mmCIF file of C-alpha atoms and ligand atoms in Angstrom:
data_model
loop_
_atom_site.group_PDB
_atom_site.id
_atom_site.type_symbol
_atom_site.label_atom_id
_atom_site.label_comp_id
_atom_site.label_asym_id
_atom_site.label_seq_id
_atom_site.Cartn_x
_atom_site.Cartn_y
_atom_site.Cartn_z
ATOM 1 C CA MET A 526 -12.515 -78.359 142.273
ATOM 2 C CA ARG A 527 -14.961 -77.525 145.026
ATOM 3 C CA TRP A 528 -18.100 -79.596 144.794
ATOM 4 C CA ASN A 529 -20.727 -78.283 147.188
ATOM 5 C CA ASP A 530 -23.793 -80.065 148.449
ATOM 6 C CA ALA A 531 -26.890 -78.014 147.774
ATOM 7 C CA GLU A 532 -30.553 -78.227 148.633
ATOM 8 C CA PRO A 533 -32.449 -80.414 146.175
ATOM 9 C CA THR A 534 -34.605 -78.475 143.763
ATOM 10 C CA ALA A 535 -38.147 -78.239 145.068
ATOM 11 C CA GLY A 536 -39.847 -79.812 142.100
ATOM 12 C CA LEU A 537 -37.947 -83.057 141.652
ATOM 13 C CA PHE A 538 -41.038 -85.219 141.995
ATOM 14 C CA GLY A 539 -40.162 -87.592 139.177
ATOM 15 C CA VAL A 540 -36.625 -88.349 140.334
ATOM 16 C CA THR A 541 -36.090 -91.572 142.230
ATOM 17 C CA GLY A 542 -32.862 -92.712 143.857
ATOM 18 C CA LEU A 543 -31.623 -89.184 144.586
ATOM 19 C CA ILE A 544 -28.319 -89.268 146.504
ATOM 20 C CA ARG A 545 -27.444 -85.599 146.615
ATOM 21 C CA THR A 546 -27.702 -82.310 144.757
ATOM 22 C CA VAL A 547 -24.452 -80.477 144.026
ATOM 23 C CA ARG A 548 -23.086 -77.268 142.518
ATOM 24 C CA ALA A 549 -19.530 -76.171 141.725
ATOM 25 C CA PRO A 550 -17.978 -72.838 140.758
ATOM 26 C CA GLU A 551 -16.543 -74.451 137.629
ATOM 27 C CA PHE A 552 -20.106 -75.122 136.457
ATOM 28 C CA ALA A 553 -21.615 -71.710 137.147
ATOM 29 C CA GLY A 554 -25.383 -71.759 137.114
ATOM 30 C CA MET A 555 -25.569 -75.544 136.894
ATOM 31 C CA THR A 556 -27.085 -77.931 139.412
ATOM 32 C CA PHE A 557 -26.422 -81.658 139.274
ATOM 33 C CA HIS A 558 -28.785 -84.147 140.875
ATOM 34 C CA GLU A 559 -26.911 -87.393 141.423
ATOM 35 C CA VAL A 560 -29.147 -90.444 141.369
ATOM 36 C CA LEU A 561 -28.766 -94.210 141.536
ATOM 37 C CA ALA A 562 -30.425 -95.760 138.496
ATOM 38 C CA LYS A 563 -32.077 -99.160 138.651
ATOM 39 C CA SER A 564 -31.346 -99.920 135.006
ATOM 40 C CA ALA A 565 -29.123 -98.522 132.287
ATOM 41 C CA LEU A 566 -30.476 -100.101 129.090
ATOM 42 C CA ASN A 567 -33.723 -98.745 127.619
ATOM 43 C CA ARG A 568 -35.492 -100.902 125.058
ATOM 44 C CA ILE A 569 -36.776 -99.183 121.939
ATOM 45 C CA PRO A 570 -40.198 -100.540 120.959
ATOM 46 C CA ARG A 571 -40.044 -102.978 118.045
ATOM 47 C CA SER A 572 -42.567 -100.817 116.230
ATOM 48 C CA SER A 573 -40.188 -97.857 116.321
ATOM 49 C CA ALA A 574 -38.559 -96.674 113.115
ATOM 50 C CA MET A 575 -35.283 -96.160 114.932
ATOM 51 C CA PRO A 576 -32.372 -98.191 113.555
ATOM 52 C CA PHE A 577 -31.246 -99.408 116.964
ATOM 53 C CA ALA A 578 -32.738 -101.647 119.604
ATOM 54 C CA TRP A 579 -31.418 -100.113 122.818
ATOM 55 C CA THR A 580 -30.342 -96.769 124.208
ATOM 56 C CA ILE A 581 -28.465 -95.553 127.267
ATOM 57 C CA ASN A 582 -28.895 -92.040 128.632
ATOM 58 C CA PRO A 583 -26.597 -91.417 131.594
ATOM 59 C CA TYR A 584 -27.790 -87.803 131.853
ATOM 60 C CA ARG A 585 -31.197 -86.123 131.764
ATOM 61 C CA GLY A 586 -31.139 -82.459 130.803
ATOM 62 C CA CYS A 587 -28.245 -81.062 128.790
ATOM 63 C CA SER A 588 -25.923 -78.123 129.399
ATOM 64 C CA HIS A 589 -25.370 -77.766 125.658
ATOM 65 C CA ALA A 590 -28.658 -75.869 125.834
ATOM 66 C CA CYS A 591 -29.591 -76.023 122.159
ATOM 67 C CA VAL A 592 -32.685 -73.882 121.770
ATOM 68 C CA TYR A 593 -34.302 -76.354 119.370
ATOM 69 C CA CYS A 594 -33.560 -79.490 121.451
ATOM 70 C CA PHE A 595 -36.324 -82.045 120.996
ATOM 71 C CA ALA A 596 -35.626 -83.652 124.402
ATOM 72 C CA ARG A 597 -36.759 -80.597 126.337
ATOM 73 C CA SER A 598 -40.232 -81.928 127.061
ATOM 74 C CA THR A 599 -38.785 -84.939 128.916
ATOM 75 C CA HIS A 600 -37.808 -82.632 131.780
ATOM 76 C CA ARG A 601 -41.470 -82.004 132.467
ATOM 77 C CA TYR A 602 -41.823 -85.595 133.672
ATOM 78 C CA LEU A 603 -39.513 -84.560 136.531
ATOM 79 C CA ASP A 604 -41.676 -81.544 137.314
ATOM 80 C CA LEU A 605 -38.911 -79.314 135.978
ATOM 81 C CA ASP A 606 -39.453 -76.936 133.090
ATOM 82 C CA SER A 607 -38.383 -77.580 129.526
ATOM 83 C CA GLY A 608 -36.536 -74.261 129.209
ATOM 84 C CA ASP A 609 -33.886 -73.092 131.678
ATOM 85 C CA ASP A 610 -34.272 -76.133 133.928
ATOM 86 C CA PHE A 611 -33.475 -78.462 131.033
ATOM 87 C CA ASP A 612 -30.229 -76.537 130.440
ATOM 88 C CA ARG A 613 -29.218 -76.092 134.080
ATOM 89 C CA GLN A 614 -30.702 -78.893 136.192
ATOM 90 C CA VAL A 615 -29.051 -82.095 135.056
ATOM 91 C CA ILE A 616 -29.846 -85.523 136.467
ATOM 92 C CA VAL A 617 -26.709 -87.672 136.624
ATOM 93 C CA LYS A 618 -27.156 -91.439 136.859
ATOM 94 C CA VAL A 619 -23.872 -91.932 138.636
ATOM 95 C CA ASN A 620 -23.993 -95.726 138.758
ATOM 96 C CA THR A 621 -24.751 -96.258 135.061
ATOM 97 C CA PRO A 622 -21.476 -98.105 134.271
ATOM 98 C CA GLU A 623 -21.917 -100.591 137.133
ATOM 99 C CA VAL A 624 -25.607 -101.227 136.433
ATOM 100 C CA LEU A 625 -24.883 -101.640 132.735
ATOM 101 C CA ALA A 626 -22.020 -104.065 133.388
ATOM 102 C CA ALA A 627 -24.427 -106.287 135.346
ATOM 103 C CA GLU A 628 -27.105 -106.065 132.630
ATOM 104 C CA VAL A 629 -24.843 -106.999 129.718
ATOM 105 C CA ALA A 630 -23.242 -109.840 131.690
ATOM 106 C CA LYS A 631 -26.561 -111.714 131.819
ATOM 107 C CA PRO A 632 -26.677 -114.760 129.529
ATOM 108 C CA ARG A 633 -29.915 -113.570 127.924
ATOM 109 C CA TRP A 634 -28.470 -110.210 126.857
ATOM 110 C CA SER A 635 -29.105 -109.981 123.106
ATOM 111 C CA ARG A 636 -25.968 -108.026 122.154
ATOM 112 C CA GLU A 637 -27.934 -105.773 119.785
ATOM 113 C CA LEU A 638 -26.712 -102.300 118.891
ATOM 114 C CA VAL A 639 -26.849 -99.801 121.771
ATOM 115 C CA ALA A 640 -27.138 -96.113 120.874
ATOM 116 C CA LEU A 641 -25.823 -93.286 123.046
ATOM 117 C CA GLY A 642 -26.777 -89.678 122.443
ATOM 118 C CA THR A 643 -30.303 -90.298 121.230
ATOM 119 C CA ASN A 644 -31.992 -88.227 123.927
ATOM 120 C CA THR A 645 -29.418 -86.090 125.707
ATOM 121 C CA ASP A 646 -25.725 -85.676 125.016
ATOM 122 C CA PRO A 647 -23.435 -88.196 126.750
ATOM 123 C CA TYR A 648 -20.455 -85.859 126.266
ATOM 124 C CA GLN A 649 -22.031 -82.732 127.714
ATOM 125 C CA ARG A 650 -19.863 -80.810 130.184
ATOM 126 C CA ALA A 651 -20.825 -82.887 133.219
ATOM 127 C CA GLU A 652 -19.109 -85.895 131.676
ATOM 128 C CA GLY A 653 -15.769 -84.196 132.290
ATOM 129 C CA ARG A 654 -16.494 -84.471 135.983
ATOM 130 C CA TYR A 655 -18.413 -87.758 136.227
ATOM 131 C CA ARG A 656 -16.543 -89.840 133.622
ATOM 132 C CA LEU A 657 -19.376 -92.272 133.044
ATOM 133 C CA MET A 658 -18.654 -92.981 129.377
ATOM 134 C CA PRO A 659 -15.391 -94.948 129.771
ATOM 135 C CA GLY A 660 -17.134 -97.514 131.972
ATOM 136 C CA ILE A 661 -20.097 -97.679 129.586
ATOM 137 C CA ILE A 662 -17.892 -98.214 126.531
ATOM 138 C CA THR A 663 -15.849 -100.849 128.333
ATOM 139 C CA ALA A 664 -18.902 -102.755 129.579
ATOM 140 C CA LEU A 665 -20.440 -102.867 126.090
ATOM 141 C CA ALA A 666 -17.236 -103.867 124.316
ATOM 142 C CA GLU A 667 -16.361 -106.553 126.846
ATOM 143 C CA HIS A 668 -19.735 -108.163 126.275
ATOM 144 C CA GLY A 669 -19.709 -108.149 122.497
ATOM 145 C CA THR A 670 -22.198 -105.291 122.106
ATOM 146 C CA PRO A 671 -21.999 -102.904 119.129
ATOM 147 C CA LEU A 672 -22.412 -99.249 120.036
ATOM 148 C CA SER A 673 -23.056 -95.934 118.369
ATOM 149 C CA ILE A 674 -22.396 -92.475 119.786
ATOM 150 C CA LEU A 675 -23.963 -89.217 118.611
ATOM 151 C CA THR A 676 -22.661 -86.070 120.270
ATOM 152 C CA LYS A 677 -21.861 -82.399 120.005
ATOM 153 C CA GLY A 678 -19.234 -82.758 122.731
ATOM 154 C CA THR A 679 -15.538 -82.450 122.005
ATOM 155 C CA LEU A 680 -14.958 -84.354 125.234
ATOM 156 C CA LEU A 681 -15.402 -87.376 122.988
ATOM 157 C CA ARG A 682 -11.756 -86.880 122.151
ATOM 158 C CA ARG A 683 -10.752 -88.039 125.624
ATOM 159 C CA ASP A 684 -12.269 -91.459 124.901
ATOM 160 C CA LEU A 685 -11.121 -91.935 121.301
ATOM 161 C CA PRO A 686 -8.253 -94.290 122.255
ATOM 162 C CA LEU A 687 -10.676 -96.368 124.316
ATOM 163 C CA LEU A 688 -13.177 -96.402 121.454
ATOM 164 C CA ALA A 689 -10.444 -97.456 119.049
ATOM 165 C CA ASP A 690 -9.666 -100.391 121.376
ATOM 166 C CA ALA A 691 -13.366 -101.246 121.600
ATOM 167 C CA ALA A 692 -13.641 -101.163 117.803
ATOM 168 C CA ARG A 693 -11.264 -104.126 117.625
ATOM 169 C CA ASP A 694 -13.929 -106.221 119.358
ATOM 170 C CA VAL A 695 -17.275 -104.729 118.299
ATOM 171 C CA PRO A 696 -18.627 -102.338 115.656
ATOM 172 C CA VAL A 697 -18.352 -98.737 116.909
ATOM 173 C CA GLU A 698 -20.113 -95.891 115.087
ATOM 174 C CA ILE A 699 -19.202 -92.270 115.819
ATOM 175 C CA SER A 700 -21.381 -89.370 114.731
ATOM 176 C CA MET A 701 -20.857 -85.679 115.421
ATOM 177 C CA SER A 702 -23.765 -83.261 115.227
ATOM 178 C CA ILE A 703 -22.734 -79.969 113.566
ATOM 179 C CA ALA A 704 -25.647 -78.012 112.167
ATOM 180 C CA VAL A 705 -24.515 -74.382 112.118
ATOM 181 C CA TYR A 706 -21.481 -73.002 110.237
ATOM 182 C CA ASP A 707 -21.947 -69.374 111.224
ATOM 183 C CA ASP A 708 -20.167 -68.699 114.535
ATOM 184 C CA GLU A 709 -22.502 -65.962 115.723
ATOM 185 C CA LEU A 710 -25.634 -67.966 115.023
ATOM 186 C CA GLN A 711 -24.070 -71.111 116.484
ATOM 187 C CA GLN A 712 -23.316 -69.415 119.799
ATOM 188 C CA ALA A 713 -26.780 -67.875 119.907
ATOM 189 C CA ILE A 714 -28.725 -71.033 119.248
ATOM 190 C CA GLU A 715 -26.440 -73.640 120.895
ATOM 191 C CA PRO A 716 -24.932 -71.530 123.688
ATOM 192 C CA GLY A 717 -23.474 -74.405 125.720
ATOM 193 C CA THR A 718 -21.832 -76.314 122.891
ATOM 194 C CA PRO A 719 -18.236 -76.365 121.692
ATOM 195 C CA THR A 720 -17.609 -74.290 118.578
ATOM 196 C CA THR A 721 -18.132 -75.661 115.113
ATOM 197 C CA ALA A 722 -14.365 -75.552 114.550
ATOM 198 C CA ALA A 723 -13.711 -77.565 117.714
ATOM 199 C CA ARG A 724 -16.260 -80.176 116.692
ATOM 200 C CA LEU A 725 -14.755 -80.445 113.216
ATOM 201 C CA ALA A 726 -11.339 -80.933 114.830
ATOM 202 C CA THR A 727 -12.837 -83.797 116.852
ATOM 203 C CA VAL A 728 -14.182 -85.351 113.662
ATOM 204 C CA ARG A 729 -10.691 -85.114 112.210
ATOM 205 C CA ALA A 730 -9.145 -86.750 115.281
ATOM 206 C CA ALA A 731 -11.604 -89.650 115.065
ATOM 207 C CA ALA A 732 -11.086 -90.052 111.322
ATOM 208 C CA GLU A 733 -7.327 -90.129 111.819
ATOM 209 C CA LEU A 734 -7.829 -93.074 114.155
ATOM 210 C CA GLY A 735 -9.640 -94.890 111.373
ATOM 211 C CA PHE A 736 -13.278 -94.199 112.278
ATOM 212 C CA ARG A 737 -15.724 -93.551 109.452
ATOM 213 C CA VAL A 738 -17.367 -90.548 111.065
ATOM 214 C CA THR A 739 -20.867 -89.379 110.204
ATOM 215 C CA VAL A 740 -21.745 -85.697 110.579
ATOM 216 C CA PHE A 741 -25.354 -84.772 111.286
ATOM 217 C CA ILE A 742 -26.383 -81.459 109.706
ATOM 218 C CA MET A 743 -29.448 -81.439 111.825
ATOM 219 C CA PRO A 744 -31.518 -79.424 112.241
ATOM 220 C CA VAL A 745 -31.403 -77.393 109.064
ATOM 221 C CA LEU A 746 -33.142 -74.148 110.048
ATOM 222 C CA PRO A 747 -35.425 -72.631 107.408
ATOM 223 C CA LYS A 748 -34.178 -69.231 106.260
ATOM 224 C CA LEU A 749 -31.287 -69.341 108.730
ATOM 225 C CA THR A 750 -29.021 -72.193 107.602
ATOM 226 C CA ASP A 751 -30.535 -73.449 104.366
ATOM 227 C CA SER A 752 -28.884 -71.114 101.863
ATOM 228 C CA ARG A 753 -26.797 -72.811 99.205
ATOM 229 C CA GLU A 754 -23.810 -70.858 100.474
ATOM 230 C CA HIS A 755 -24.234 -72.088 104.062
ATOM 231 C CA LEU A 756 -24.753 -75.685 103.005
ATOM 232 C CA ASP A 757 -21.791 -75.571 100.648
ATOM 233 C CA THR A 758 -19.594 -74.129 103.406
ATOM 234 C CA ALA A 759 -20.800 -76.882 105.739
ATOM 235 C CA LEU A 760 -20.137 -79.733 103.359
ATOM 236 C CA ALA A 761 -16.715 -78.410 102.362
ATOM 237 C CA ALA A 762 -15.704 -78.167 106.024
ATOM 238 C CA ILE A 763 -17.068 -81.620 106.825
ATOM 239 C CA LYS A 764 -15.220 -83.141 103.890
ATOM 240 C CA ASP A 765 -12.030 -81.364 104.867
ATOM 241 C CA ALA A 766 -12.353 -82.780 108.405
ATOM 242 C CA GLY A 767 -12.266 -86.311 107.024
ATOM 243 C CA ALA A 768 -15.868 -87.355 107.690
ATOM 244 C CA SER A 769 -17.285 -90.205 105.639
ATOM 245 C CA ARG A 770 -20.883 -89.201 105.257
ATOM 246 C CA VAL A 771 -23.560 -86.684 106.128
ATOM 247 C CA VAL A 772 -27.063 -87.092 107.500
ATOM 248 C CA TYR A 773 -29.329 -84.072 107.355
ATOM 249 C CA GLY A 774 -32.813 -83.153 108.476
ATOM 250 C CA ALA A 775 -35.030 -80.088 108.649
ATOM 251 C CA LEU A 776 -35.970 -78.616 112.008
ATOM 252 C CA HIS A 777 -38.789 -80.276 113.843
ATOM 253 C CA LEU A 778 -40.353 -78.694 116.871
ATOM 254 C CA ARG A 779 -42.000 -80.856 119.469
ATOM 255 C CA PRO A 780 -43.981 -79.356 122.308
ATOM 256 C CA GLY A 781 -41.493 -78.161 124.898
ATOM 257 C CA ALA A 782 -38.927 -77.194 122.276
ATOM 258 C CA ARG A 783 -41.493 -75.316 120.264
ATOM 259 C CA GLU A 784 -42.300 -72.608 122.840
ATOM 260 C CA TRP A 785 -38.620 -72.182 123.766
ATOM 261 C CA PHE A 786 -37.588 -71.906 120.129
ATOM 262 C CA PHE A 787 -40.333 -69.428 119.256
ATOM 263 C CA ALA A 788 -39.359 -67.231 122.225
ATOM 264 C CA TRP A 789 -35.749 -67.272 121.007
ATOM 265 C CA LEU A 790 -36.838 -66.470 117.453
ATOM 266 C CA ASP A 791 -38.941 -63.590 118.737
ATOM 267 C CA ARG A 792 -35.837 -62.133 120.441
ATOM 268 C CA GLU A 793 -33.270 -62.842 117.736
ATOM 269 C CA HIS A 794 -35.142 -62.949 114.421
ATOM 270 C CA PRO A 795 -38.634 -61.547 114.996
ATOM 271 C CA GLU A 796 -39.167 -61.066 111.290
ATOM 272 C CA LEU A 797 -39.169 -64.864 110.868
ATOM 273 C CA LEU A 798 -41.551 -65.711 113.693
ATOM 274 C CA PRO A 799 -44.865 -65.446 111.793
ATOM 275 C CA ARG A 800 -43.442 -67.589 109.028
ATOM 276 C CA TYR A 801 -42.250 -70.287 111.412
ATOM 277 C CA ARG A 802 -45.590 -70.233 113.217
ATOM 278 C CA ARG A 803 -47.311 -70.929 109.924
ATOM 279 C CA MET A 804 -44.828 -73.629 108.972
ATOM 280 C CA TYR A 805 -45.232 -75.514 112.244
ATOM 281 C CA ALA A 806 -48.901 -74.670 112.862
ATOM 282 C CA THR A 807 -50.250 -78.189 112.492
ATOM 283 C CA SER A 808 -47.222 -80.436 112.744
ATOM 284 C CA ALA A 809 -43.929 -80.768 114.571
ATOM 285 C CA TYR A 810 -42.311 -81.415 111.195
ATOM 286 C CA ALA A 811 -41.435 -79.024 108.418
ATOM 287 C CA SER A 812 -43.820 -79.162 105.501
ATOM 288 C CA LYS A 813 -43.407 -81.828 102.832
ATOM 289 C CA GLU A 814 -42.823 -79.063 100.291
ATOM 290 C CA TYR A 815 -39.977 -77.669 102.328
ATOM 291 C CA ARG A 816 -38.381 -81.069 102.862
ATOM 292 C CA THR A 817 -38.593 -81.799 99.158
ATOM 293 C CA TRP A 818 -37.065 -78.436 98.380
ATOM 294 C CA LEU A 819 -34.289 -79.001 100.917
ATOM 295 C CA ALA A 820 -33.507 -82.450 99.509
ATOM 296 C CA ALA A 821 -33.238 -80.970 96.049
ATOM 297 C CA ARG A 822 -30.865 -78.330 97.308
ATOM 298 C CA ILE A 823 -28.573 -80.397 99.527
ATOM 299 C CA ASN A 824 -28.337 -83.783 97.836
ATOM 300 C CA PRO A 825 -26.367 -82.575 94.807
ATOM 301 C CA LEU A 826 -23.939 -80.915 97.226
ATOM 302 C CA ILE A 827 -23.628 -84.090 99.277
ATOM 303 C CA ASP A 828 -22.841 -85.970 96.074
ATOM 304 C CA ARG A 829 -20.373 -83.349 94.944
ATOM 305 C CA TYR A 830 -18.422 -83.774 98.172
ATOM 306 C CA ASP A 831 -18.833 -87.551 98.066
ATOM 307 C CA LEU A 832 -20.419 -87.665 101.505
ATOM 308 C CA ARG A 833 -23.323 -89.973 100.796
ATOM 309 C CA GLY A 834 -23.367 -93.140 102.914
ATOM 310 C CA THR A 835 -24.671 -96.354 101.481
ATOM 311 C CA SER A 836 -27.577 -98.132 103.112
ATOM 312 C CA ASP A 837 -25.127 -100.766 104.356
ATOM 313 C CA ASP A 838 -23.307 -98.046 106.266
ATOM 314 C CA ASP A 839 -26.483 -96.554 107.597
ATOM 315 C CA TYR A 840 -28.210 -99.336 109.427
ATOM 316 C CA PRO A 841 -27.047 -102.440 111.186
ATOM 317 C CA ALA A 842 -28.228 -105.640 109.551
ATOM 318 C CA THR A 843 -30.078 -106.830 112.640
ATOM 319 C CA ARG A 844 -32.493 -103.915 112.398
ATOM 320 C CA ARG A 845 -32.330 -102.993 108.747
ATOM 321 C CA THR A 846 -34.704 -105.686 107.567
ATOM 322 C CA ARG A 847 -37.463 -104.563 109.876
ATOM 323 C CA HIS A 848 -36.936 -100.853 110.232
ATOM 324 C CA GLY A 849 -35.798 -98.165 107.885
ATOM 325 C CA PRO A 850 -34.912 -94.610 108.736
ATOM 326 C CA ARG A 851 -37.741 -92.421 109.924
ATOM 327 C CA ARG A 852 -38.878 -90.980 106.658
ATOM 328 C CA GLY A 853 -39.518 -87.290 106.509
ATOM 329 C CA ALA A 854 -37.299 -86.466 109.427
ATOM 330 C CA THR A 855 -33.859 -87.269 108.113
ATOM 331 C CA GLY A 856 -32.244 -87.094 104.760
ATOM 332 C CA VAL A 857 -30.355 -90.367 104.688
ATOM 333 C CA GLY A 858 -30.141 -91.693 101.217
ATOM 334 C CA PRO A 859 -33.143 -90.296 99.357
ATOM 335 C CA ALA A 860 -32.830 -90.195 95.590
ATOM 336 C CA THR A 861 -30.771 -87.282 94.372
ATOM 337 C CA PRO A 862 -32.913 -84.675 92.649
ATOM 338 C CA SER A 863 -31.255 -83.077 89.690
ATOM 339 C CA ALA A 864 -30.510 -79.373 89.431
ATOM 340 C CA ALA A 865 -33.342 -79.167 86.923
ATOM 341 C CA VAL A 866 -35.745 -80.571 89.477
ATOM 342 C CA GLU A 867 -34.522 -78.083 92.027
ATOM 343 C CA SER A 868 -35.039 -75.152 89.721
ATOM 344 C CA ALA A 869 -38.521 -76.413 88.877
ATOM 345 C CA LEU A 870 -39.561 -76.446 92.500
ATOM 346 C CA PRO A 871 -41.330 -73.464 93.990
ATOM 347 C CA ASP A 872 -39.163 -70.712 95.313
ATOM 348 C CA PRO A 873 -38.388 -71.504 98.973
ATOM 349 C CA GLN A 874 -39.910 -68.207 100.014
ATOM 350 C CA ALA A 875 -43.191 -69.354 98.580
ATOM 351 C CA ALA A 876 -42.922 -73.029 99.458
ATOM 352 C CA LEU A 877 -41.895 -72.390 102.986
ATOM 353 C CA PHE A 878 -44.068 -69.622 104.182
HETATM 354 S S1 LIG B 421 -26.615 -81.383 122.513
HETATM 355 FE FE1 LIG B 421 -28.375 -82.606 121.905
HETATM 356 S S2 LIG B 421 -29.338 -83.189 123.839
HETATM 357 FE FE2 LIG B 421 -27.963 -81.497 124.304
HETATM 358 S S3 LIG B 421 -29.241 -79.656 124.190
HETATM 359 FE FE3 LIG B 421 -28.276 -79.953 122.186
HETATM 360 S S4 LIG B 421 -29.782 -81.112 120.978
HETATM 361 FE FE4 LIG B 421 -30.338 -81.334 123.163
#
């Protein structure tokens, strides 16, 4: 592969440690800014509702290019935009494995759960070139550190044998994000991601190695992916792939993602735009009514396919006592509304818009 040096992008004010900027024909339209990071581990504030203490993000920006991606606004800190630049200008922290190995070797390292994939995807396409994840997994496992990975990338498959080895020493959680089970819609709204079928095949490969894989149906898109038929198709496919449980959540639209998503909706589904504008007029989150309606619709299906995780599966003990899941955003483990409750709820057309 030819890997050409290129001029750094003019606006990279927030990037420190820049080594070089590169492009390659195999990654048409992409620019990678290789940087030396000073640290690899990011501490999550104790007050956070997140069920993990630490994160690692070896990449900033994401070629998976999901229109709804909540991380888009973080590109603005680099003086890049949260639209095309987020998809095409990726910061690569090329020394992450080495820096991490030094951090976890310190005697004071707490060995709490480290989450990967919480901001941008560690198995986006660039990982095929940079191969940062094997060193990260090895460093964590060798120093007794549990890890969790959330991805849309089928490149995960490359590292499954390594993860299986790591799982002999430390807890390893694998989650695959698969929100859309309509190929046309999936390619339109997540244009840089592997297909739904390819991701399901990756779930199957992980399950066959003995992992209890979680599938995130997230975000559920009002009026686009929340029909009973779509959700039933999703859960049947997830079950068939050998996953152990499902986590779901309705779309939320933070600034940065919001404008990008609305522009996409205006192009692809203009008839829905006024309704979405109303829904997200005062909050980044879907309305309580919608979330209640969605829970009533999906939870009986999750139960029917036996894909409900227990709370012991959901959260590591070290964090569980102090922090629960972020209520309202995800659908982990709420009580199952009965079909009668669902039918008593307002029609989604009315509740939603
Ligand atoms: S894969 Fe995740 S991080 Fe990447 S664009 Fe999609 S939502 Fe954002």
